[in-house]
PDB file of C-alpha atoms and ligand atoms in Angstrom:
ATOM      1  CA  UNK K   1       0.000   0.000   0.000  1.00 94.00           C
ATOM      2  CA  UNK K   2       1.638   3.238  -1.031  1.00 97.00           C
ATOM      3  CA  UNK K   3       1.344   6.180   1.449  1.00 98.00           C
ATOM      4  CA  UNK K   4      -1.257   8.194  -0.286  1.00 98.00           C
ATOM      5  CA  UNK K   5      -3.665   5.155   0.402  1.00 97.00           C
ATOM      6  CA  UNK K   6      -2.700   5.229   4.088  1.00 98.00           C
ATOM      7  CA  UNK K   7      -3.668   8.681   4.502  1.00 98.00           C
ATOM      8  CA  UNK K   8      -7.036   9.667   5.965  1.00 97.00           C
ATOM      9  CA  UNK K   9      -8.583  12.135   3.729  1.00 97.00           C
ATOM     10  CA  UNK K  10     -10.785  13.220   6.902  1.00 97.00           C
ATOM     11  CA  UNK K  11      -8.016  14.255   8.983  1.00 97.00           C
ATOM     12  CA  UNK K  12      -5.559  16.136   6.601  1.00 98.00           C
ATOM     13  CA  UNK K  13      -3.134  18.738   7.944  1.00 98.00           C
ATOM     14  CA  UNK K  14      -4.739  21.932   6.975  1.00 98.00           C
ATOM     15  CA  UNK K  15      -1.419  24.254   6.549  1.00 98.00           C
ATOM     16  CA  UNK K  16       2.131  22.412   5.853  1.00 99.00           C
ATOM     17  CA  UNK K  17       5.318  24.168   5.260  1.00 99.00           C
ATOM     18  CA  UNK K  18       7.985  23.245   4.227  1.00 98.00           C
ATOM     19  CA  UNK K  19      12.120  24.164   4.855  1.00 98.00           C
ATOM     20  CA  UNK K  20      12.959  22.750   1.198  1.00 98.00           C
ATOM     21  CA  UNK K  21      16.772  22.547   2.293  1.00 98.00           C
ATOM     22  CA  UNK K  22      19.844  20.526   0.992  1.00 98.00           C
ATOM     23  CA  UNK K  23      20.211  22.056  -2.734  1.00 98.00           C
ATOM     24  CA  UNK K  24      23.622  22.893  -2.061  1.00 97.00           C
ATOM     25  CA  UNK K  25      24.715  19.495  -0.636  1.00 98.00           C
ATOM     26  CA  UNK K  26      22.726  17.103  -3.701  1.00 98.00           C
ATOM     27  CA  UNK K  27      24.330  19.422  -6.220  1.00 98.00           C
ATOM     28  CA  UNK K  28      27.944  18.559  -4.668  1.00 98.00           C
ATOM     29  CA  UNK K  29      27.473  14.897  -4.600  1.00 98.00           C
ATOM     30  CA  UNK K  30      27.251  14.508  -7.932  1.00 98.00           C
ATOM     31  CA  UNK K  31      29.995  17.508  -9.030  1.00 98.00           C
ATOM     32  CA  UNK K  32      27.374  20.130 -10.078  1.00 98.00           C
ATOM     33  CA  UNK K  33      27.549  24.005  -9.446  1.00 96.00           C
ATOM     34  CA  UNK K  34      24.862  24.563  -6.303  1.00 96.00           C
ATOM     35  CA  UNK K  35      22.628  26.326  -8.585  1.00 95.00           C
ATOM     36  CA  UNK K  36      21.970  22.687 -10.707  1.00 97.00           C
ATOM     37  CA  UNK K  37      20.564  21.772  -6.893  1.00 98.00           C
ATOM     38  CA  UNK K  38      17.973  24.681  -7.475  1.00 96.00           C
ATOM     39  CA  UNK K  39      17.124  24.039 -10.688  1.00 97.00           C
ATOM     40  CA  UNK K  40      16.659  20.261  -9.617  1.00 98.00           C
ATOM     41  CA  UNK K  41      14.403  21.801  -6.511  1.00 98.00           C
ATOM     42  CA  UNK K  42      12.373  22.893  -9.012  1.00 97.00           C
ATOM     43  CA  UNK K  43      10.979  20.048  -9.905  1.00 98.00           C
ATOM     44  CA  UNK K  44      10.054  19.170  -5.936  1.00 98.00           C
ATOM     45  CA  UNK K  45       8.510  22.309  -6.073  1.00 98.00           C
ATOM     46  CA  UNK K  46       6.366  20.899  -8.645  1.00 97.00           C
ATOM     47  CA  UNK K  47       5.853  17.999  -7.536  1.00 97.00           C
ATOM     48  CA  UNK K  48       4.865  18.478  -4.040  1.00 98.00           C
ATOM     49  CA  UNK K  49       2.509  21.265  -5.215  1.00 98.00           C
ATOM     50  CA  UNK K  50       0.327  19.164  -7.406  1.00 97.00           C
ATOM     51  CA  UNK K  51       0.759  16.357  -4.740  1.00 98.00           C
ATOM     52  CA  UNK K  52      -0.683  18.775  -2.167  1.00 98.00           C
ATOM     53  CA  UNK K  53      -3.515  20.072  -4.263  1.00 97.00           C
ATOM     54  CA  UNK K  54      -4.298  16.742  -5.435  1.00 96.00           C
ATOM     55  CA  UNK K  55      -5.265  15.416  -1.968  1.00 97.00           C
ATOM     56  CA  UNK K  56      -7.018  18.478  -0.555  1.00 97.00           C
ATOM     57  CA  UNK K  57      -4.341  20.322   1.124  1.00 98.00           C
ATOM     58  CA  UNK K  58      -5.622  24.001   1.471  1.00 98.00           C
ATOM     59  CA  UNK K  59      -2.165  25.672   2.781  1.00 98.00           C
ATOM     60  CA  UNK K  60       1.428  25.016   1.083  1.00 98.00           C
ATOM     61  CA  UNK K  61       4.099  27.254   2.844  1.00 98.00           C
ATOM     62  CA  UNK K  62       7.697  26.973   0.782  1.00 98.00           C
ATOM     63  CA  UNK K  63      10.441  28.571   2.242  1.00 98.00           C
ATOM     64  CA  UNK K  64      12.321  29.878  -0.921  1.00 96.00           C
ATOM     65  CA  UNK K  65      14.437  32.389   0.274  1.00 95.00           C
ATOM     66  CA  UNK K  66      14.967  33.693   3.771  1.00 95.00           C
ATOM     67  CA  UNK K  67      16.549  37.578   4.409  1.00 95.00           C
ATOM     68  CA  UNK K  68      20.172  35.692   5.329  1.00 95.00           C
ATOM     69  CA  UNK K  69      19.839  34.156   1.822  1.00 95.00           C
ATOM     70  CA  UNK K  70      21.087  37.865   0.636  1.00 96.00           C
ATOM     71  CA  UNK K  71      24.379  37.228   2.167  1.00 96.00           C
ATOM     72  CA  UNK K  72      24.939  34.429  -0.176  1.00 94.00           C
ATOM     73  CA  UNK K  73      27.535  34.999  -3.049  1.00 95.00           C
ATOM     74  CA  UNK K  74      25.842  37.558  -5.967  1.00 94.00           C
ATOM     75  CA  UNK K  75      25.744  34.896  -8.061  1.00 94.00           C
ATOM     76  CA  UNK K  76      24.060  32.037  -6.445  1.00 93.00           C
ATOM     77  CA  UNK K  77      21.230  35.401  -5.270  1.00 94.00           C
ATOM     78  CA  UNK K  78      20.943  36.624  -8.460  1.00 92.00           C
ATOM     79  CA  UNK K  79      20.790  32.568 -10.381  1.00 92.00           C
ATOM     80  CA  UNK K  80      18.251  31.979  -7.350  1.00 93.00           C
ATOM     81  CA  UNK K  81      16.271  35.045  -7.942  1.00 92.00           C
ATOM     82  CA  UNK K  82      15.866  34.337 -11.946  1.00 93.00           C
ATOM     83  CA  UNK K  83      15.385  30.723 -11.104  1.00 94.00           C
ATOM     84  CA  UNK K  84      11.972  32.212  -8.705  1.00 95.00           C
ATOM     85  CA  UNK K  85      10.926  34.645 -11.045  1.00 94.00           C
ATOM     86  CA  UNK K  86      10.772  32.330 -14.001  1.00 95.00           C
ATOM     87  CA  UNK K  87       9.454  28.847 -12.636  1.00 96.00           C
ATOM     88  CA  UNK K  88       6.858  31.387 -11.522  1.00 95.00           C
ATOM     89  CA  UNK K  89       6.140  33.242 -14.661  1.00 95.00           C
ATOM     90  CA  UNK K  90       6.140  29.861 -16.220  1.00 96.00           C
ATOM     91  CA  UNK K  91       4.094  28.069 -13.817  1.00 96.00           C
ATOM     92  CA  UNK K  92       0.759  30.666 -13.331  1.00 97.00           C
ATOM     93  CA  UNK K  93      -1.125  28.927 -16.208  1.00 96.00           C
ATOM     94  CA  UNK K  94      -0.664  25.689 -15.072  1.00 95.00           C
ATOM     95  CA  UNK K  95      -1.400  27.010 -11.402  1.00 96.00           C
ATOM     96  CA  UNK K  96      -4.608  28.627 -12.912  1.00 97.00           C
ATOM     97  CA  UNK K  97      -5.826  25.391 -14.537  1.00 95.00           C
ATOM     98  CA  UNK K  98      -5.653  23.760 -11.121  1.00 95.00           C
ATOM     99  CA  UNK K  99      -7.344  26.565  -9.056  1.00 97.00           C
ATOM    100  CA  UNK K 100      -3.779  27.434  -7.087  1.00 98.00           C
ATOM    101  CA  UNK K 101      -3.668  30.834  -5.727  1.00 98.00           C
ATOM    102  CA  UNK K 102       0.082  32.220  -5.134  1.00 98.00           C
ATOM    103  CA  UNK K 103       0.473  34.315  -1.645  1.00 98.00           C
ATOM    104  CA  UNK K 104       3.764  35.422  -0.774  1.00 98.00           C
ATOM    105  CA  UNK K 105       5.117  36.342   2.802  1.00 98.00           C
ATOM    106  CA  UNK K 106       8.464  38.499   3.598  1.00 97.00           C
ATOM    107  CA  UNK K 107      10.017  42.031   2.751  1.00 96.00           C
ATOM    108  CA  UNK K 108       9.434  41.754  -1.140  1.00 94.00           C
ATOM    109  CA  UNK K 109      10.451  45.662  -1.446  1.00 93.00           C
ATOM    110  CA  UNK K 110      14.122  43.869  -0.761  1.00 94.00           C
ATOM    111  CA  UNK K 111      13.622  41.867  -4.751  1.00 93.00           C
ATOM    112  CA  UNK K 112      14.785  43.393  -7.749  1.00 91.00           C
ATOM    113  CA  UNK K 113      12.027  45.813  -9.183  1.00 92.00           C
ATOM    114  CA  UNK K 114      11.696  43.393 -12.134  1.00 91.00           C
ATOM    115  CA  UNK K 115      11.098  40.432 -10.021  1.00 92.00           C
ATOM    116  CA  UNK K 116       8.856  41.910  -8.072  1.00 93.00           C
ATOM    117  CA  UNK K 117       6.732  42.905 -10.628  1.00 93.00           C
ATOM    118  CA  UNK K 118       6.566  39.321 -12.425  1.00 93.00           C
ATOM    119  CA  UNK K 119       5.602  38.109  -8.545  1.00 95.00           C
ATOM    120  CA  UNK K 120       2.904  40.805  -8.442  1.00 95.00           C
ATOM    121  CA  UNK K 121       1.419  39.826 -11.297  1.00 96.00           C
ATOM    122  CA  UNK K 122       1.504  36.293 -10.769  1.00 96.00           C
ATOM    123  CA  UNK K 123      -0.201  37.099  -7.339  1.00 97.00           C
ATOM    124  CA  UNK K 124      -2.499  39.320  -9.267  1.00 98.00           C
ATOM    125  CA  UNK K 125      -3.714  36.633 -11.600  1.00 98.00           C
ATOM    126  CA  UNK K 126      -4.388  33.670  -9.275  1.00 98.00           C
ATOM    127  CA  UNK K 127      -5.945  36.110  -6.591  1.00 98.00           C
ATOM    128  CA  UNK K 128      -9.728  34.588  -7.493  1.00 98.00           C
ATOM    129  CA  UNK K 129      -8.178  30.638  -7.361  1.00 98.00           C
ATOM    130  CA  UNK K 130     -10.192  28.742  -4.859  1.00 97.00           C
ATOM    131  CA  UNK K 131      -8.088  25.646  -4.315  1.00 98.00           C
ATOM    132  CA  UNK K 132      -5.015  25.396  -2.299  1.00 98.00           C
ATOM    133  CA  UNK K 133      -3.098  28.466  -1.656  1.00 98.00           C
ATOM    134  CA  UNK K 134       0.581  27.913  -2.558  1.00 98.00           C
ATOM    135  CA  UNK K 135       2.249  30.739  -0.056  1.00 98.00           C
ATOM    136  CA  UNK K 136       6.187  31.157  -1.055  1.00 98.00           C
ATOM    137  CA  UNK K 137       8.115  32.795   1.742  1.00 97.00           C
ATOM    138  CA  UNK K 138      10.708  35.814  -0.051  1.00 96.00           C
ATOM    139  CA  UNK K 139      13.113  37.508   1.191  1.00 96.00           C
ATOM    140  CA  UNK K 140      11.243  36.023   4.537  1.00 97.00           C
ATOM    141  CA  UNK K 141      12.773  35.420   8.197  1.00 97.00           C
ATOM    142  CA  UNK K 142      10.227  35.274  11.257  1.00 98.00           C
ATOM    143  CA  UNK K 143      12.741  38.361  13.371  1.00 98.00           C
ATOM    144  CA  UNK K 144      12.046  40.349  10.666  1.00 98.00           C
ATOM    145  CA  UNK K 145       8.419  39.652  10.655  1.00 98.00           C
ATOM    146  CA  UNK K 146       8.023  40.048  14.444  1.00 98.00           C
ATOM    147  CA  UNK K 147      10.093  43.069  14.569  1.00 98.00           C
ATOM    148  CA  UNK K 148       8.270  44.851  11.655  1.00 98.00           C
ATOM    149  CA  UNK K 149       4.491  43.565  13.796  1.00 98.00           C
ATOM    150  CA  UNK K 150       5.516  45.360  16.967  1.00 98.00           C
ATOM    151  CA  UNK K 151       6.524  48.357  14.899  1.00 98.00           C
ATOM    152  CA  UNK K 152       2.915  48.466  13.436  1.00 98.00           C
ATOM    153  CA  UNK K 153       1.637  47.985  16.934  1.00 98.00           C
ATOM    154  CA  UNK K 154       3.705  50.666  18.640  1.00 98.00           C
ATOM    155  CA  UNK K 155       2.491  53.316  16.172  1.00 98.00           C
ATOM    156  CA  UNK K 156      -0.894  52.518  16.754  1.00 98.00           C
ATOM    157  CA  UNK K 157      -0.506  52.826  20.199  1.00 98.00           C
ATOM    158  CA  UNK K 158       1.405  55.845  19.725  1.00 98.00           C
ATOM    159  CA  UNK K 159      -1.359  57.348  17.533  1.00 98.00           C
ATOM    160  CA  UNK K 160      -3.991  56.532  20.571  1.00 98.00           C
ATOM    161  CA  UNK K 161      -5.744  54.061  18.065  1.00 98.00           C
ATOM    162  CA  UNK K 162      -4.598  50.910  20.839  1.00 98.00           C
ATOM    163  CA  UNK K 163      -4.631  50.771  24.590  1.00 98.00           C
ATOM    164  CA  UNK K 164      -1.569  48.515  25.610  1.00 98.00           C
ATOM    165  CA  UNK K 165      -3.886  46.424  27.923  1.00 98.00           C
ATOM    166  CA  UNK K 166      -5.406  45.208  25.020  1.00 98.00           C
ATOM    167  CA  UNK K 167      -2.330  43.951  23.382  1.00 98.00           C
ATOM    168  CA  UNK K 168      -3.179  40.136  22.951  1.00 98.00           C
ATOM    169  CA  UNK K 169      -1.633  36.671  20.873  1.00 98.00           C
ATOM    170  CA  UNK K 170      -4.514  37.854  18.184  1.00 98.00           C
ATOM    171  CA  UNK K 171      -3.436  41.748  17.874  1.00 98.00           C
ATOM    172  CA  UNK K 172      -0.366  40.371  17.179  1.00 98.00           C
ATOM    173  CA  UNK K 173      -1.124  37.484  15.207  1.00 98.00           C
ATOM    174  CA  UNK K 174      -3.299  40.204  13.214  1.00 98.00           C
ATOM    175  CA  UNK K 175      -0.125  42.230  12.449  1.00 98.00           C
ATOM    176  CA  UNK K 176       2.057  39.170  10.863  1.00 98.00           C
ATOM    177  CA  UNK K 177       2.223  38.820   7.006  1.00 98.00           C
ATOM    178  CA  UNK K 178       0.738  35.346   7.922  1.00 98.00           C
ATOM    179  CA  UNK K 179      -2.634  37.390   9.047  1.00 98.00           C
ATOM    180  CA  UNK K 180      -4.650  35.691   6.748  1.00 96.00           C
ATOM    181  CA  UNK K 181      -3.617  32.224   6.880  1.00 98.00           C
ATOM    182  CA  UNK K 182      -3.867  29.438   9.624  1.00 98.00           C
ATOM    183  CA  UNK K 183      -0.942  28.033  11.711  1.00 98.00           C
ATOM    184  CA  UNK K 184       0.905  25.262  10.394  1.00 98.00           C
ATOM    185  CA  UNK K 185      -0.074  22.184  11.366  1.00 98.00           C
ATOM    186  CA  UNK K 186       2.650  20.049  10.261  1.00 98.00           C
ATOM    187  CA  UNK K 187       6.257  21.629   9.746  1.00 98.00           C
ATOM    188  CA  UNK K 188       8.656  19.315   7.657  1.00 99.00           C
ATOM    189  CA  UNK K 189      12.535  20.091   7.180  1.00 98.00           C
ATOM    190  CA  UNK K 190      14.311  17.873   3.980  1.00 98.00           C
ATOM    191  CA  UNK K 191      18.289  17.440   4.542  1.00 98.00           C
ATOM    192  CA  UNK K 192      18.418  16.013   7.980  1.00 98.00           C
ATOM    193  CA  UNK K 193      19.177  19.430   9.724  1.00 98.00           C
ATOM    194  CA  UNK K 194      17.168  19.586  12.924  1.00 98.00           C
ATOM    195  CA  UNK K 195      16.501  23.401  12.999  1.00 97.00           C
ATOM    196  CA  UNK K 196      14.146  25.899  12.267  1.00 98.00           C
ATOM    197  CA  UNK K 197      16.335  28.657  11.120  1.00 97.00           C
ATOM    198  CA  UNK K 198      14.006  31.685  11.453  1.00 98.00           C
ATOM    199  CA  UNK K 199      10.994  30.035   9.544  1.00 98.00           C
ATOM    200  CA  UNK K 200       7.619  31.327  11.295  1.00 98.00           C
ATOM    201  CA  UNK K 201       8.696  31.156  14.950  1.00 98.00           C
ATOM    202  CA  UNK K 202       5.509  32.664  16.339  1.00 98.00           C
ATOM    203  CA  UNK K 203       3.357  30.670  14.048  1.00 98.00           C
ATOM    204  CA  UNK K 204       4.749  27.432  14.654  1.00 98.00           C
ATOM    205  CA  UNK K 205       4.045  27.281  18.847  1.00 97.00           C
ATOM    206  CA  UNK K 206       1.775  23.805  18.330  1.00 96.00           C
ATOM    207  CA  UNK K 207       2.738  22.559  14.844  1.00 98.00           C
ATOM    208  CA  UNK K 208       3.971  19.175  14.638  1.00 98.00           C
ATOM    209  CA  UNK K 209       7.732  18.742  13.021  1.00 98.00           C
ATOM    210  CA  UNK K 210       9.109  16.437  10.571  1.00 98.00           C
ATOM    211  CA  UNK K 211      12.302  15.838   9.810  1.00 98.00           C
ATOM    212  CA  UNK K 212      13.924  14.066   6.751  1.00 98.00           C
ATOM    213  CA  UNK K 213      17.207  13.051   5.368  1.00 98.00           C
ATOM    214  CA  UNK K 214      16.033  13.132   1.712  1.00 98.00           C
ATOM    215  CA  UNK K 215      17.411  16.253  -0.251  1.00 98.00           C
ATOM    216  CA  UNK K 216      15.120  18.168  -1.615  1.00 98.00           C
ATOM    217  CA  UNK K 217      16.193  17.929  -5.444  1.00 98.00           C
ATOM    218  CA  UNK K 218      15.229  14.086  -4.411  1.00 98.00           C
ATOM    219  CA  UNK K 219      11.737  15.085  -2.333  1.00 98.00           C
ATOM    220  CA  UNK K 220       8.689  13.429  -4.039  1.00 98.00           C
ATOM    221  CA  UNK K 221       4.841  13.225  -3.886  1.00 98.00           C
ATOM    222  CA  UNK K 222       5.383   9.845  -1.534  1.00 98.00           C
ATOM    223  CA  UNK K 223       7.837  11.278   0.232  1.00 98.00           C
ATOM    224  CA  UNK K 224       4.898  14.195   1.261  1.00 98.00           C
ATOM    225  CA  UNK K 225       2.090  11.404   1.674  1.00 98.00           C
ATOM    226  CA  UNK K 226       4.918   9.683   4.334  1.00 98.00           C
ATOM    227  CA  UNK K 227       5.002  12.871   6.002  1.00 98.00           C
ATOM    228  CA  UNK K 228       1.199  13.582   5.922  1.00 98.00           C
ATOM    229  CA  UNK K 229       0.673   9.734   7.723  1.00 98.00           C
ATOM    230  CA  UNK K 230       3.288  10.127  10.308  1.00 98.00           C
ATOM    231  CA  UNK K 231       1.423  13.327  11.238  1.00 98.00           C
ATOM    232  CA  UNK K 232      -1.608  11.495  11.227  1.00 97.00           C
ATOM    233  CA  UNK K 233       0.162   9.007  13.981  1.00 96.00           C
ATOM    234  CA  UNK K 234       0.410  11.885  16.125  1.00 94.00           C
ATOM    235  CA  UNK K 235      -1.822  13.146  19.232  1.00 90.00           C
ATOM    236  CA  UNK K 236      -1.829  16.616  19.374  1.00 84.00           C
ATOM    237  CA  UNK K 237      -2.613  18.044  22.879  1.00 85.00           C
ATOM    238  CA  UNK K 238      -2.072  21.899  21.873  1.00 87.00           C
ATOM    239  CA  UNK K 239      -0.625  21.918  25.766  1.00 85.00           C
ATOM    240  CA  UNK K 240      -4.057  20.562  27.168  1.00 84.00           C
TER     241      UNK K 240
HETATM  242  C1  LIG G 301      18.086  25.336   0.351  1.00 60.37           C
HETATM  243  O1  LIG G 301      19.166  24.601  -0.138  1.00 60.37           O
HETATM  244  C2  LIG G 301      17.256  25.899  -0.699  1.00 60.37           C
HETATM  245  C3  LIG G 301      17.128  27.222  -1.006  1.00 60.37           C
HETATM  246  C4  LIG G 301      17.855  28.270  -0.288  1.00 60.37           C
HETATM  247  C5  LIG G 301      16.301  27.686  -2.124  1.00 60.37           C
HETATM  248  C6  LIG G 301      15.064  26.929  -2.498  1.00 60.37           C
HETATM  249  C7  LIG G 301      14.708  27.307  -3.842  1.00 60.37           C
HETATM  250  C8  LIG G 301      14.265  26.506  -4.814  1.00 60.37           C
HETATM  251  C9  LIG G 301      13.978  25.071  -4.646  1.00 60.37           C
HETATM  252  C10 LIG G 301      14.078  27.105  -6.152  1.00 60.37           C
HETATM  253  C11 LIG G 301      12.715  27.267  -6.684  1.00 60.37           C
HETATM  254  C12 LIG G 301      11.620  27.603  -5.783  1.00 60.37           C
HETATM  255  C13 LIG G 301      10.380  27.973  -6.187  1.00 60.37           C
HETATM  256  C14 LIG G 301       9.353  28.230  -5.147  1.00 60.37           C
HETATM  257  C15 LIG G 301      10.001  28.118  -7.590  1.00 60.37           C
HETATM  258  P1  LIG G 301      20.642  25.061   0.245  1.00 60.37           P
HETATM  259  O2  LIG G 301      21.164  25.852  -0.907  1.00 60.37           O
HETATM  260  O3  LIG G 301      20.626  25.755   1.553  1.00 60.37           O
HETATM  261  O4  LIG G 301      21.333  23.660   0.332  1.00 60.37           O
HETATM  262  P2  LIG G 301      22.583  23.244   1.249  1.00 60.37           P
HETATM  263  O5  LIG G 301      22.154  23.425   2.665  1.00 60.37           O
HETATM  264  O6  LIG G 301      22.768  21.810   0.870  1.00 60.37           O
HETATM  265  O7  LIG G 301      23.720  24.127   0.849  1.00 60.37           O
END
């Protein structure tokens, strides 16, 4: 029985995301330059999006490129950047015909002004998709996020338009670029590194994490439906 048989279709994680790591390290196994690993993670991306929308997953959450990915050598930035643009320019028929709606989180005024016009237009044009929401995470880390929420939040109070006292998880919640999408419910990390590297700290308090040692040039619609059923395993308690 494969995993996608195993799976419950009544109990599916609403919201997964994903730390699609380990480019880098399948690219130097077999002698490539890194950015062959990214053009290889490509295809995951594919993959596990259709996989996703084809069992009823509403949220897909891809880390693609965190703010420390800017330190990285100009070249691997700008290949990586091209590499976004493109698979997404490319991909917003296809992700029309299945009824995917693009959402992006992080400080997209950091992109180049041409890529961030491709990604606005891409948003613009799947904005009325009904399916699952495929959110990438740009130019994204969870400090930056926080910091930028309790900015908002101090001018507000500043301007007399919030009392302090009624500062609460939700007003804060409210302020994230996440505001309009649920908490993860299942986290899952490819590469074997056990962190979390800045990826939605605040929104991740009861999500359940997976781990694997595949690469993600080698990540696979099974490889998803294992995750999906060892989440299903799990009990979740939410602290109770
Ligand atoms: C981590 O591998 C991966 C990234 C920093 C980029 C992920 C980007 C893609 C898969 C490209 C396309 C994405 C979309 C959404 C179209 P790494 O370079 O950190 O690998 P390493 O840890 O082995 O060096």
């Amino acid at each position: 029985m494969t995993y996608k048989e195993k799976i419950d279709k009544a109990r599916l994680p609403q919201h997964i995301a994903i730390i699609m790591d380990g480019n880098g390290r399948w690219a130097k196994e077999r002698g490539f330059d890194r950015i062959v690993g990214h053009q290889n993670g490509v295809v995951s991306v594919r993959e596990t999006t259709e996989a996703a929308a084809e069992i009823g997953i509403k949220y897909l959450t891809l880390y693609a490129f965190s703010t420390e990915n800017w330190g990285r050598k100009k070249e691997e930035v700008d290949a990586l950047m091209e590499l976004l643009v493109d698979t997404i320019e490319k991909e917003t028929p296809t992700l029309n015909k299945n009824n995917v709606r693009l959402l992006t989180i992080g400080d997209l005024k950091r992109l180049p002004e041409g890529a961030a016009k491709k990604m606005a237009k891409c948003l613009d044009d799947t904005a009325g998709n009904t399916g699952l929401s495929l959110v990438l995470a740009l130019s994204y880390s969870s400090r930056w996020e926080i910091t930028n929420a309790v900015k908002e939040i101090c001018e507000e109070v500043k301007d007399g338009k919030l009392n302090p006292d009624d500062i609460t998880a939700d007003v804060i919640s409210r302020h994230l670029d996440t505001k309009s999408i649920p908490d993860p419910d299942l986290l899952i990390r490819t590469s074997g590194e056990l962190r979390i590297s800045n990826f939605l700290l605040w929104q991740l308090a009861y999500t359940e994490l997976y781990f694997t040692d595949v690469n993600w040039p080698d990540f696979r619609k099974e490889n998803l439906y294992e995750a999906i059923y060892n989440f299903q395993q799990r009990e979740r308690r939410f602290g109770k």
